[in-house]
């Protein structure tokens, strides 16, 4: 709780777990989200990006599941860049080349999860 004269804290960085599905089935994965189905419609996801930016968020990290499987990941990354976010993506890398072919300039950071030697 903030006092009357204290500034309201704003989110600096946001992890947007935008999609539950993954192309792997790692036994140790924490991103199971059993209570979530599907994903936000594109219009709602874009509105959420705008609301986060207006709330003061500076960095947006796309995560999942596997975010490169999301049917609109390219559009979301491009819009996040257009809004002025520092953008990042956490991925297992299996489909990263497809996203980078069209949206490399829209991503500042890419984190690759390497959780197994197989």
C-alpha positions as a LaTeX table, in Angstrom:
\begin{tabular}{lrrr}
\hline
Residue & $x$ (\AA) & $y$ (\AA) & $z$ (\AA) \\
\hline
Unk1 & 0.00 & 0.00 & 0.00 \\
Unk2 & 1.34 & 3.44 & $-0.88$ \\
Unk3 & 1.03 & 6.60 & 1.17 \\
Unk4 & $-0.79$ & 9.63 & $-0.24$ \\
Unk5 & 2.39 & 11.37 & $-1.44$ \\
Unk6 & 4.22 & 8.29 & $-2.70$ \\
Unk7 & 4.27 & 7.57 & $-6.43$ \\
Unk8 & 2.22 & 4.60 & $-7.56$ \\
Unk9 & 4.60 & 1.80 & $-8.57$ \\
Unk10 & 4.50 & 0.91 & $-12.24$ \\
Unk11 & 5.53 & $-2.36$ & $-13.82$ \\
Unk12 & 8.97 & $-2.09$ & $-15.36$ \\
Unk13 & 8.99 & $-5.51$ & $-16.97$ \\
Unk14 & 6.10 & $-7.85$ & $-17.75$ \\
Unk15 & 6.19 & $-11.55$ & $-18.58$ \\
Unk16 & 3.35 & $-12.21$ & $-21.02$ \\
Unk17 & 2.65 & $-15.96$ & $-20.92$ \\
Unk18 & 0.60 & $-15.73$ & $-24.04$ \\
Unk19 & 0.19 & $-19.34$ & $-25.08$ \\
Unk20 & 0.01 & $-22.61$ & $-23.17$ \\
Unk21 & 0.86 & $-25.15$ & $-25.90$ \\
Unk22 & 4.42 & $-26.34$ & $-26.42$ \\
Unk23 & 5.99 & $-28.56$ & $-29.04$ \\
Unk24 & 7.93 & $-30.46$ & $-26.35$ \\
Unk25 & 6.76 & $-32.42$ & $-23.33$ \\
Unk26 & 9.51 & $-31.87$ & $-20.77$ \\
Unk27 & 8.77 & $-33.68$ & $-17.51$ \\
Unk28 & 10.13 & $-30.82$ & $-15.43$ \\
Unk29 & 8.28 & $-27.95$ & $-17.13$ \\
Unk30 & 6.62 & $-25.50$ & $-14.75$ \\
Unk31 & 4.50 & $-23.85$ & $-17.47$ \\
Unk32 & 1.61 & $-26.30$ & $-17.38$ \\
Unk33 & $-1.20$ & $-23.79$ & $-16.67$ \\
Unk34 & $-3.82$ & $-26.50$ & $-16.35$ \\
Unk35 & $-6.58$ & $-23.94$ & $-15.74$ \\
Unk36 & $-5.99$ & $-21.97$ & $-18.94$ \\
Unk37 & $-7.23$ & $-22.87$ & $-22.40$ \\
Unk38 & $-6.40$ & $-21.21$ & $-25.70$ \\
Unk39 & $-5.17$ & $-17.64$ & $-25.96$ \\
Unk40 & $-6.54$ & $-14.13$ & $-26.03$ \\
Unk41 & $-8.11$ & $-13.07$ & $-29.31$ \\
Unk42 & $-5.67$ & $-10.91$ & $-31.26$ \\
Unk43 & $-7.64$ & $-7.69$ & $-30.66$ \\
Unk44 & $-7.63$ & $-8.32$ & $-26.89$ \\
Unk45 & $-3.92$ & $-9.17$ & $-26.85$ \\
Unk46 & $-3.12$ & $-5.96$ & $-28.75$ \\
Unk47 & $-5.30$ & $-3.96$ & $-26.35$ \\
Unk48 & $-3.43$ & $-5.55$ & $-23.45$ \\
Unk49 & $-0.10$ & $-4.46$ & $-24.94$ \\
Unk50 & $-1.36$ & $-0.88$ & $-25.21$ \\
Unk51 & $-2.70$ & $-0.94$ & $-21.64$ \\
Unk52 & 0.61 & $-2.28$ & $-20.29$ \\
Unk53 & 2.54 & 0.43 & $-22.09$ \\
Unk54 & 0.15 & 3.13 & $-20.87$ \\
Unk55 & 0.58 & 1.77 & $-17.32$ \\
Unk56 & 4.31 & 2.39 & $-17.61$ \\
Unk57 & 5.74 & $-1.00$ & $-18.51$ \\
Unk58 & 9.07 & $-0.67$ & $-20.33$ \\
Unk59 & 9.99 & $-4.26$ & $-21.14$ \\
Unk60 & 7.74 & $-7.01$ & $-22.46$ \\
Unk61 & 8.88 & $-10.63$ & $-22.38$ \\
Unk62 & 6.89 & $-13.11$ & $-24.46$ \\
Unk63 & 6.79 & $-16.53$ & $-22.83$ \\
Unk64 & 4.61 & $-19.60$ & $-22.86$ \\
Unk65 & 4.30 & $-22.59$ & $-23.22$ \\
Unk66 & 6.21 & $-22.02$ & $-26.43$ \\
Unk67 & 5.46 & $-18.50$ & $-27.71$ \\
Unk68 & 6.65 & $-19.20$ & $-31.26$ \\
Unk69 & 3.66 & $-21.54$ & $-31.67$ \\
Unk70 & 1.22 & $-18.68$ & $-31.06$ \\
Unk71 & $-0.62$ & $-17.92$ & $-34.32$ \\
Unk72 & $-0.07$ & $-14.15$ & $-33.95$ \\
Unk73 & 3.37 & $-13.97$ & $-32.33$ \\
Unk74 & 4.82 & $-11.94$ & $-35.20$ \\
Unk75 & 2.05 & $-9.35$ & $-35.02$ \\
Unk76 & 2.35 & $-9.11$ & $-31.24$ \\
Unk77 & 6.13 & $-8.68$ & $-31.30$ \\
Unk78 & 5.85 & $-6.05$ & $-34.04$ \\
Unk79 & 3.18 & $-4.12$ & $-32.13$ \\
Unk80 & 5.20 & $-4.28$ & $-28.91$ \\
Unk81 & 8.15 & $-2.76$ & $-30.80$ \\
Unk82 & 5.91 & $-0.10$ & $-32.35$ \\
Unk83 & 4.64 & 0.83 & $-28.87$ \\
Unk84 & 8.22 & 1.34 & $-27.72$ \\
Unk85 & 8.71 & $-1.71$ & $-25.53$ \\
Unk86 & 12.06 & $-3.35$ & $-25.03$ \\
Unk87 & 11.08 & $-6.78$ & $-26.34$ \\
Unk88 & 12.24 & $-10.24$ & $-25.42$ \\
Unk89 & 11.21 & $-13.80$ & $-26.01$ \\
Unk90 & 11.89 & $-17.03$ & $-24.10$ \\
Unk91 & 11.81 & $-20.04$ & $-26.40$ \\
Unk92 & 13.06 & $-23.59$ & $-26.78$ \\
Unk93 & 14.40 & $-22.44$ & $-30.16$ \\
Unk94 & 12.79 & $-25.12$ & $-32.32$ \\
Unk95 & 10.82 & $-22.57$ & $-34.38$ \\
Unk96 & 12.86 & $-19.46$ & $-33.71$ \\
Unk97 & 14.17 & $-19.15$ & $-37.26$ \\
Unk98 & 10.63 & $-18.67$ & $-38.59$ \\
Unk99 & 10.02 & $-15.74$ & $-36.26$ \\
Unk100 & 13.43 & $-14.18$ & $-36.85$ \\
Unk101 & 13.01 & $-14.33$ & $-40.62$ \\
Unk102 & 10.25 & $-11.70$ & $-40.39$ \\
Unk103 & 10.69 & $-10.05$ & $-36.99$ \\
Unk104 & 14.36 & $-10.05$ & $-35.94$ \\
Unk105 & 14.38 & $-6.23$ & $-35.90$ \\
Unk106 & 11.43 & $-6.26$ & $-33.48$ \\
Unk107 & 13.24 & $-8.29$ & $-30.80$ \\
Unk108 & 15.89 & $-6.92$ & $-28.46$ \\
Unk109 & 16.55 & $-10.15$ & $-26.55$ \\
Unk110 & 16.00 & $-13.84$ & $-27.15$ \\
Unk111 & 16.46 & $-16.35$ & $-24.35$ \\
Unk112 & 16.79 & $-19.98$ & $-25.33$ \\
Unk113 & 15.87 & $-22.61$ & $-22.75$ \\
Unk114 & 18.39 & $-25.44$ & $-22.84$ \\
Unk115 & 17.09 & $-27.91$ & $-20.33$ \\
Unk116 & 18.38 & $-31.21$ & $-21.69$ \\
Unk117 & 21.17 & $-32.72$ & $-23.74$ \\
Unk118 & 18.62 & $-34.58$ & $-25.88$ \\
\hline
\end{tabular}
